[in-house]
GROMACS .gro file of C-alpha atoms in nm:
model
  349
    1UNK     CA    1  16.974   9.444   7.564
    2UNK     CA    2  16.908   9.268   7.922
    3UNK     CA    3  16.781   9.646   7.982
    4UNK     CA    4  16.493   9.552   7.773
    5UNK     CA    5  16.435   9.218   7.838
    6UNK     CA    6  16.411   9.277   8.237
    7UNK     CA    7  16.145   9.591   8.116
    8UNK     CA    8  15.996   9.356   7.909
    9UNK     CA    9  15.974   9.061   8.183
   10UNK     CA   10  15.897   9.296   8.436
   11UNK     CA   11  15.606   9.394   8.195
   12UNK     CA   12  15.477   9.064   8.131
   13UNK     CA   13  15.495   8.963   8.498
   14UNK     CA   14  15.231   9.288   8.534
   15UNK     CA   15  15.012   9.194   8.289
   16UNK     CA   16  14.934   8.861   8.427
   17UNK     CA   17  14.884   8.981   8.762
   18UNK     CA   18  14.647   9.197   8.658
   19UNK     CA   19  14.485   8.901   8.418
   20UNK     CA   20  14.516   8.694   8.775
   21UNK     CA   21  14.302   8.992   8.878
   22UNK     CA   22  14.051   8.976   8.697
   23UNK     CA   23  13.947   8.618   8.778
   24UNK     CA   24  13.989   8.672   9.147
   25UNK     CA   25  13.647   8.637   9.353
   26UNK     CA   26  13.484   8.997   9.374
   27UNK     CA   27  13.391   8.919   9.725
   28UNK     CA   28  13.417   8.569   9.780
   29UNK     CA   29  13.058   8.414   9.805
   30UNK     CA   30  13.012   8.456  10.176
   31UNK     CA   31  12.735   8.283  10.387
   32UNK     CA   32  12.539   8.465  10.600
   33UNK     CA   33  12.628   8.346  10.941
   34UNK     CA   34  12.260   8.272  10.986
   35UNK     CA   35  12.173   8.121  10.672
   36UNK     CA   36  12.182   7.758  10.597
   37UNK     CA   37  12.443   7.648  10.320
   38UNK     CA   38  12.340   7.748   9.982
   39UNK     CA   39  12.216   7.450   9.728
   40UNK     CA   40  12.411   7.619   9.430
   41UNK     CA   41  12.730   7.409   9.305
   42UNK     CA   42  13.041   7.704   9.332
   43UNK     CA   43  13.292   7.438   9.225
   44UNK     CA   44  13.086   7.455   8.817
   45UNK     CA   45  13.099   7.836   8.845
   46UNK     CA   46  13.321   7.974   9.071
   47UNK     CA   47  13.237   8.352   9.109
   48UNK     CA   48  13.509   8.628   8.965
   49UNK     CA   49  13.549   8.967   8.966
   50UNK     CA   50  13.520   8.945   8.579
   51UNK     CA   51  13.270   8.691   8.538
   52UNK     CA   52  13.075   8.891   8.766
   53UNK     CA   53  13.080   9.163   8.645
   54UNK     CA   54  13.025   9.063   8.241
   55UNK     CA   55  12.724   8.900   8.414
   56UNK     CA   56  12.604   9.232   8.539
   57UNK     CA   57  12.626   9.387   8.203
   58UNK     CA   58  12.440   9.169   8.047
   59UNK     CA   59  12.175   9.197   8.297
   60UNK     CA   60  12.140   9.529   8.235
   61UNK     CA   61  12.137   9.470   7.836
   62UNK     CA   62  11.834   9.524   7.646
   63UNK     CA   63  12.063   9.314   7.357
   64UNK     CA   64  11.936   9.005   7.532
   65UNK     CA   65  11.547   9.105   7.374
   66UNK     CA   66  11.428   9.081   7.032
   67UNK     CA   67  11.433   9.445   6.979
   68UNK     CA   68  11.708   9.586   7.269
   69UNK     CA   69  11.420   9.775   7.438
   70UNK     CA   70  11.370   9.502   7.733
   71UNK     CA   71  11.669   9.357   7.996
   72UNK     CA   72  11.638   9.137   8.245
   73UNK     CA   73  11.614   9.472   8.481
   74UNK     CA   74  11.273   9.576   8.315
   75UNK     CA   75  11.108   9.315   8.543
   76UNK     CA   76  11.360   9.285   8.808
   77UNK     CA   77  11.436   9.607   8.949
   78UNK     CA   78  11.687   9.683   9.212
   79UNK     CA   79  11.492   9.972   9.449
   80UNK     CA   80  11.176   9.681   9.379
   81UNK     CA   81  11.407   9.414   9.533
   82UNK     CA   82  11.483   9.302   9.190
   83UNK     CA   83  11.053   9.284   9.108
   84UNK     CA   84  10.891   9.521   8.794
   85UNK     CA   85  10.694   9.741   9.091
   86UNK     CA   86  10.350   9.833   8.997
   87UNK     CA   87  10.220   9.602   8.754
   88UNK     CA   88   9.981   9.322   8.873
   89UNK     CA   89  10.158   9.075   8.561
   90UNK     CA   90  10.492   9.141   8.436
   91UNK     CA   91  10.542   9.391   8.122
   92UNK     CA   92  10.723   9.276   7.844
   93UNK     CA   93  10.845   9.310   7.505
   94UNK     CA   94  10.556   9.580   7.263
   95UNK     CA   95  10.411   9.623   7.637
   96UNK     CA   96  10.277   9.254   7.647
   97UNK     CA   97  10.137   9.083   7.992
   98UNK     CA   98  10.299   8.799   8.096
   99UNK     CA   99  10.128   8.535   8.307
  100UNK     CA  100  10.219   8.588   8.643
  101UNK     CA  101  10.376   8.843   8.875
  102UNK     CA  102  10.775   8.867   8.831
  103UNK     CA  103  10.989   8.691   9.176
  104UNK     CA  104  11.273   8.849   9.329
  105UNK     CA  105  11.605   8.810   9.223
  106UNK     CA  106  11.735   8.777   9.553
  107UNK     CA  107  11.924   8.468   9.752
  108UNK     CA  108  11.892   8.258   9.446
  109UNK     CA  109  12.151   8.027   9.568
  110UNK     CA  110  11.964   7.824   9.831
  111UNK     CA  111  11.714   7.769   9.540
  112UNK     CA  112  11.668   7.434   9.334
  113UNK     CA  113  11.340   7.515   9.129
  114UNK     CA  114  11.285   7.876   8.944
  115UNK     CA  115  10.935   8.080   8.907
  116UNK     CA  116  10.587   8.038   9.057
  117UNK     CA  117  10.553   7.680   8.898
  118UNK     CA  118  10.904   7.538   8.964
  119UNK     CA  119  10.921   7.510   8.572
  120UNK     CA  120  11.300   7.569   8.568
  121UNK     CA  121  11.527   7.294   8.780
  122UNK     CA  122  11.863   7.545   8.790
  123UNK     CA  123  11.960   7.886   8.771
  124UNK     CA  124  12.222   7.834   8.491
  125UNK     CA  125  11.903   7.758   8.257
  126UNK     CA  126  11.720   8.047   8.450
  127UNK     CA  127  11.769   8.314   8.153
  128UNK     CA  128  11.659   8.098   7.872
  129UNK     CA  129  11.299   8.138   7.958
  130UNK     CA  130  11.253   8.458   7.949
  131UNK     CA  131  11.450   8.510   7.636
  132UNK     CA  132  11.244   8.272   7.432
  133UNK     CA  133  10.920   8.377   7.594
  134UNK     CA  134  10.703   8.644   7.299
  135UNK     CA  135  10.542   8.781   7.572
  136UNK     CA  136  10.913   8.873   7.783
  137UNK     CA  137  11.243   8.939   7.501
  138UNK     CA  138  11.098   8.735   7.217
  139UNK     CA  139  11.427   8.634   7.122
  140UNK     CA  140  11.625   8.329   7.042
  141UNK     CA  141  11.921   8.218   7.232
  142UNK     CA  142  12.138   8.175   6.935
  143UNK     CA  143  12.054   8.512   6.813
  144UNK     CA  144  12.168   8.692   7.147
  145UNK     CA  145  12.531   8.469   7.124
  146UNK     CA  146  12.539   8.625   6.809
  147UNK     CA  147  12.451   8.958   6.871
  148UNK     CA  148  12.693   8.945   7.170
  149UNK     CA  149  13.002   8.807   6.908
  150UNK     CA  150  12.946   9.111   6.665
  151UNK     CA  151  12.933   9.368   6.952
  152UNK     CA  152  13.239   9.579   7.019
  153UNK     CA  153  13.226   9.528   7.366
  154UNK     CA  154  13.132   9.170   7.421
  155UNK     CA  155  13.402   8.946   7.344
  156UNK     CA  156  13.668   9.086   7.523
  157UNK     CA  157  13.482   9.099   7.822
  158UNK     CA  158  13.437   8.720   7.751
  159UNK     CA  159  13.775   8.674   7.715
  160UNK     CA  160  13.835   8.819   8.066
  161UNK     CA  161  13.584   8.623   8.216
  162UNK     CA  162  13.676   8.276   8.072
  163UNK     CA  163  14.024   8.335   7.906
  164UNK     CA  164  13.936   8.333   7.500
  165UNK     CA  165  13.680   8.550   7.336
  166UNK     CA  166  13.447   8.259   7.294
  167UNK     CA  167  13.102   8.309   7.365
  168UNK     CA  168  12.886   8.000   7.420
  169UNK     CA  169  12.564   7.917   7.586
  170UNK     CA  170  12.744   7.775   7.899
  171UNK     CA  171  12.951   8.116   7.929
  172UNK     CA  172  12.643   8.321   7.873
  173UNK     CA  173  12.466   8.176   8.152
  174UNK     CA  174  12.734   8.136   8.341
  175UNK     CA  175  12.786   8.493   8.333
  176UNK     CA  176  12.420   8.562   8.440
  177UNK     CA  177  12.476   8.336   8.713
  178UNK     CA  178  12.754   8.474   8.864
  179UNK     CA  179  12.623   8.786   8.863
  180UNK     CA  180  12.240   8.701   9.022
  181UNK     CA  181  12.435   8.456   9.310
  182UNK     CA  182  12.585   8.794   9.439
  183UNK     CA  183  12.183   8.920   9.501
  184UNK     CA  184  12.208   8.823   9.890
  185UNK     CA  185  11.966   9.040  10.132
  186UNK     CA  186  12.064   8.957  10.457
  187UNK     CA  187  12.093   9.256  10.618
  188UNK     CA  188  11.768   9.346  10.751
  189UNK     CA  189  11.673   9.494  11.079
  190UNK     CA  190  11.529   9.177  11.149
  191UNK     CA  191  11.878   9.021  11.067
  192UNK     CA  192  12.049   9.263  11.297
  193UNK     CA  193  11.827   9.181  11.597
  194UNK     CA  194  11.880   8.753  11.524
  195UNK     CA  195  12.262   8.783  11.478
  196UNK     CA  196  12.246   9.001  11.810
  197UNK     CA  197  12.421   9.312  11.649
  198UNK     CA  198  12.287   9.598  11.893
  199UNK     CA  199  11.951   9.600  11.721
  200UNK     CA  200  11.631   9.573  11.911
  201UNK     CA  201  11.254   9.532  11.748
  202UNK     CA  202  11.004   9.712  11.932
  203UNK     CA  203  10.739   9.611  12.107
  204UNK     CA  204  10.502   9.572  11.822
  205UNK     CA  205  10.747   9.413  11.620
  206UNK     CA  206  10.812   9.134  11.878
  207UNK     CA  207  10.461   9.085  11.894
  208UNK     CA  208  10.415   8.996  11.554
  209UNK     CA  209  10.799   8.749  11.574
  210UNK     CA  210  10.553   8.558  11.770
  211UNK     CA  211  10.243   8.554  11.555
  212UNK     CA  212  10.459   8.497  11.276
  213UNK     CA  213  10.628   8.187  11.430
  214UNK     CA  214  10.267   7.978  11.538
  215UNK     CA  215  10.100   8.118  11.261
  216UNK     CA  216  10.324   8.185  10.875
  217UNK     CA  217  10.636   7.949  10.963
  218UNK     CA  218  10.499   7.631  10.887
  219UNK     CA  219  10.528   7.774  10.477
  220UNK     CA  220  10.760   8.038  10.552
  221UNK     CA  221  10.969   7.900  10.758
  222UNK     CA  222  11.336   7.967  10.872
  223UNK     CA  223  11.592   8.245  10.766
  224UNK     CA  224  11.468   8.264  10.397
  225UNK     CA  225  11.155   8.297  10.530
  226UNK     CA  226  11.011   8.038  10.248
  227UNK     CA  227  11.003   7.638  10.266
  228UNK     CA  228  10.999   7.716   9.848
  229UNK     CA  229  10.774   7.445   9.817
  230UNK     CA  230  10.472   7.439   9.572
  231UNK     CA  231  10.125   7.469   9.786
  232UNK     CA  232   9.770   7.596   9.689
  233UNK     CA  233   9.701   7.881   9.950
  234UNK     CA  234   9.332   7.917   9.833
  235UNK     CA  235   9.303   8.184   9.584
  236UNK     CA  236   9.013   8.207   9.375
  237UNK     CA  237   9.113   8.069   9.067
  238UNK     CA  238   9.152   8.400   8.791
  239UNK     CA  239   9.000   8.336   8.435
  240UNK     CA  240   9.190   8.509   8.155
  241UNK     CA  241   9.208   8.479   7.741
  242UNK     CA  242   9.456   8.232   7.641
  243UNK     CA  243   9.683   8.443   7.447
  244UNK     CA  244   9.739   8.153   7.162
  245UNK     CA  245   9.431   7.951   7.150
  246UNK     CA  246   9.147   8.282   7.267
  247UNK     CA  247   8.989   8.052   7.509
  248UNK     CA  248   8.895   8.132   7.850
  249UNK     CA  249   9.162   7.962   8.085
  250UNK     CA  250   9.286   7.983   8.445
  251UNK     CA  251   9.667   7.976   8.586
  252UNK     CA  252   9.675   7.604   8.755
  253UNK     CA  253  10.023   7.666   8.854
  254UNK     CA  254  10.298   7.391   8.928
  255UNK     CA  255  10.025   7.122   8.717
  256UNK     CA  256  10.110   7.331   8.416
  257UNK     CA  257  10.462   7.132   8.453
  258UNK     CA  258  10.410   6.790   8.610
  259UNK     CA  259  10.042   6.746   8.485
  260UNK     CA  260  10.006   6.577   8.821
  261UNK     CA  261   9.572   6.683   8.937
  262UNK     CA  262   9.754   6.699   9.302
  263UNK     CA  263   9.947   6.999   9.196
  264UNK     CA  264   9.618   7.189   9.005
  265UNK     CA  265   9.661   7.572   9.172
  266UNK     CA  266   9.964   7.527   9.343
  267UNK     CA  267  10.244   7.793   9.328
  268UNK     CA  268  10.565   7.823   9.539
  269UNK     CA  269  10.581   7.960   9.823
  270UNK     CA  270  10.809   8.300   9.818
  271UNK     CA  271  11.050   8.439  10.029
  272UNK     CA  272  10.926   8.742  10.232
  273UNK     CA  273  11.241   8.935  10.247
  274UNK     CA  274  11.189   9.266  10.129
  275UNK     CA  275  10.784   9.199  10.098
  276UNK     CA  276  10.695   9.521  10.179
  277UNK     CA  277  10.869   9.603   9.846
  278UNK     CA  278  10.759   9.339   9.607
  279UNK     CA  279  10.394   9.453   9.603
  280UNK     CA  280  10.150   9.387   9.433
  281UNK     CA  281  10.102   8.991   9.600
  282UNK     CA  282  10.075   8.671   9.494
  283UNK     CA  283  10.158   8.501   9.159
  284UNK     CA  284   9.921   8.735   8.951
  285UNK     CA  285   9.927   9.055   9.198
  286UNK     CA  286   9.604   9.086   9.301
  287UNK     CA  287   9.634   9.180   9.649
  288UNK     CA  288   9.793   9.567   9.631
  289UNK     CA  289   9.868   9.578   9.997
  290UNK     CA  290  10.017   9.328  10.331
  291UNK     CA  291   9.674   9.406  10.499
  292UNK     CA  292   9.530   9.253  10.182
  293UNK     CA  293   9.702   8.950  10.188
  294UNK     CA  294   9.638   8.926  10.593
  295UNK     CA  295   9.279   8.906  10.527
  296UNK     CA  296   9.279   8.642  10.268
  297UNK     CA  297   9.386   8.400  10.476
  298UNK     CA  298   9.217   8.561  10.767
  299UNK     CA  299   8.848   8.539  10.537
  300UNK     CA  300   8.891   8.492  10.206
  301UNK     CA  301   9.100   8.143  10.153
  302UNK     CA  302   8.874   7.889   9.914
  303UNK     CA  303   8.852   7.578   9.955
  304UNK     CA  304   8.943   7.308   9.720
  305UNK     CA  305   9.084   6.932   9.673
  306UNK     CA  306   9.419   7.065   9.671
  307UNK     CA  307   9.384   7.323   9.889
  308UNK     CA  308   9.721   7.287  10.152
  309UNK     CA  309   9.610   7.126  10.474
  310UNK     CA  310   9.810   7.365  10.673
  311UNK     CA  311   9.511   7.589  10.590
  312UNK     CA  312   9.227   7.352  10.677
  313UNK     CA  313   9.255   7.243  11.045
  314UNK     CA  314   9.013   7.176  11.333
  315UNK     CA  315   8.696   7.267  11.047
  316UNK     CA  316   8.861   7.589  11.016
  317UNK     CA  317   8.945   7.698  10.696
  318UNK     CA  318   9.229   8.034  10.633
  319UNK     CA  319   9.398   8.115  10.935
  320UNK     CA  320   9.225   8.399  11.225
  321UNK     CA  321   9.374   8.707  11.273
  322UNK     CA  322   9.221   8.992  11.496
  323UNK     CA  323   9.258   9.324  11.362
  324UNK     CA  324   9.530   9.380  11.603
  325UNK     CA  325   9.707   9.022  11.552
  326UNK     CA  326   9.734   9.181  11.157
  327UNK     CA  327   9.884   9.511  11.275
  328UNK     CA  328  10.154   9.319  11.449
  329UNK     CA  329  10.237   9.122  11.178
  330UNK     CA  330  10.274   9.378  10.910
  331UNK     CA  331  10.476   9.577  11.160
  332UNK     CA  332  10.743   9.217  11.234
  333UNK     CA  333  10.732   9.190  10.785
  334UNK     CA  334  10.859   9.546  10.760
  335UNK     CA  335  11.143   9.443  10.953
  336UNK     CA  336  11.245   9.223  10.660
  337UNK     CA  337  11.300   9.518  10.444
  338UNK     CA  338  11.699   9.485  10.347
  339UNK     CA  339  11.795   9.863  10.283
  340UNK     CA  340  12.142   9.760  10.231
  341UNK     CA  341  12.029   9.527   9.956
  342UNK     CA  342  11.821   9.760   9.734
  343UNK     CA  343  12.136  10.030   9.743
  344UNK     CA  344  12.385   9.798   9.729
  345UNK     CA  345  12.637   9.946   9.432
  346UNK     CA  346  12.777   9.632   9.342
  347UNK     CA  347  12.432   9.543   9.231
  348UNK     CA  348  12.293   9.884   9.087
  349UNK     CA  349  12.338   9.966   8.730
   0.00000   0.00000   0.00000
């Protein structure tokens, strides 16, 4: 009899280790040593191996759309850096446009305001959007909790991630959370050469460091390579069909939110890690190339009342660029390109 009960003890004392191991951190968040502190609260939703990875399933679930055929990976795909590559708008569900080009998923945690127009304050509400959107997964949220409760999988996945088989809309995102925090791209050859780990740029590439640093880092400034602040950089305004009313419209950006005239055809300002894999550019892709962007602001930025006075100084309007100032550029922005990111396992499907 005390046979069994030290088997059984000895048992028990193995299954909750391995229940301890579960909730352990997968990696521990870990800062890049030259990245500033993240904005994301860690002490609400601590990151575990479990939550983690129930967050990465979902991701990867079409059960989060109307009809299972879209996940949150149709638009943000991982050799894309976490962008639907190709498509000038986003795709969604019965092949609809969406508004805008889809962002990155990619070093969300030093973020406080989600898409182009800042229209979501926090990135455990991030996943609603989309959801409820007809033109993305045309779903409910209370329809995907349930869908998740009935599935055979689901729940005890939930259970290992927050100890019961509850699901609930703070679990669910949550989840989702845990899993997008874990998108860091730090690891670029441009990293390599600023943390002074035995990689050197060339001399083209050092060239455009410079030209980058008088001439893009007022906007895109410091290691994220984005103030993420909401400025009008002087595209021509797009007209397109208002999908529910049929009237001829334009995108006026961050005003769509605060109805504020001061924001009309503003848009953040994105990160340009990876950029030379997030084409097409801007907020409705219109520019298919870097040397396309370059010469908007090098010719083709309009002027307006909200235009962003970093772009109208001395009577000048855009910012000059020789031919050969552009080339050095686009050769310093491929250095952002975060190999290690876009294979990263943890991260693939």
């Amino acid at each position: 009899m005390k046979k069994k009960w030290t088997l059984f003890l000895l048992f028990y004392l193995l299954f909750l280790q391995a229940c301890q191991k579960e909730n352990e951190p997968i990696l521990s968040f870990q800062n890049p040593s030259n990245f500033p502190e993240p904005s994301y609260d860690f002490e609400n939703n601590p990151i575990t191996r479990a939550g983690f990875e129930l967050g990465k399933k979902l991701f990867y679930d079409g059960i989060l759309s109307r009809d299972g055929s879209v996940s949150c990976a149709s638009c943000h795909i991982p050799s894309a850096a976490f962008t639907q590559h190709g498509h000038d708008v986003s795709h969604g569900i019965d092949d609809k446009l969406t508004l805008r080009n889809s962002m990155p998923i990619m070093n969300l945690a030093w973020q406080k305001q989600f898409f182009w127009d800042g229209g979501v304050p926090h990135l455990d509400l991030f996943a609603i959007a989309p959801i409820e959107a007809e033109n993305e997964m045309d779903e409910t949220l209370g329809n995907v909790l349930e869908k998740l409760r009935k599935h055979p999988e689901y729940p005890s996945l939930f259970e290992k991630a927050f100890g019961s088989k509850e699901i609930t809309t703070d679990r669910f995102l949550d989840a989702l959370s845990q899993f997008q925090l874990m998108a860091i791209s730090a690891n670029s050859k441009y990293d390599k050469y600023s943390r002074n780990e035995g990689v050197s740029l060339d001399e083209k590439e050092l060239a455009g460091l410079q030209l980058f640093k008088q001439k893009c880092s007022a906007c895109h400034s410091g290691e994220l390579f984005s103030d993420f602040k909401f400025r009008n950089n002087g595209l021509v305004p797009r007209v397109f069909k208002d999908p529910e009313t049929g009237v001829d419209t334009t995108d006026t950006g961050r005003y769509r939110i605060t109805l504020y005239p001061e924001n009309k055809y503003q848009f953040k300002v994105p990160s340009l890690r990876n950029i030379e894999l997030t084409k097409p550019y801007m907020h409705d892709g219109r520019f298919r190339t870097l040397e396309d962007v370059l010469e908007h602001y090098n010719s083709g930025v309009k002027d307006s009342p909200t235009l962003d006075p970093i772009l109208k100084q001395n009577g000048t309007i855009g910012i000059p660029l020789s031919n050969t100032e552009k080339e050095q550029l686009v050769a310093f922005l491929k250095t952002l390109t975060d190999t290690e990111f876009i294979n990263n396992p943890l991260l693939n499907e």
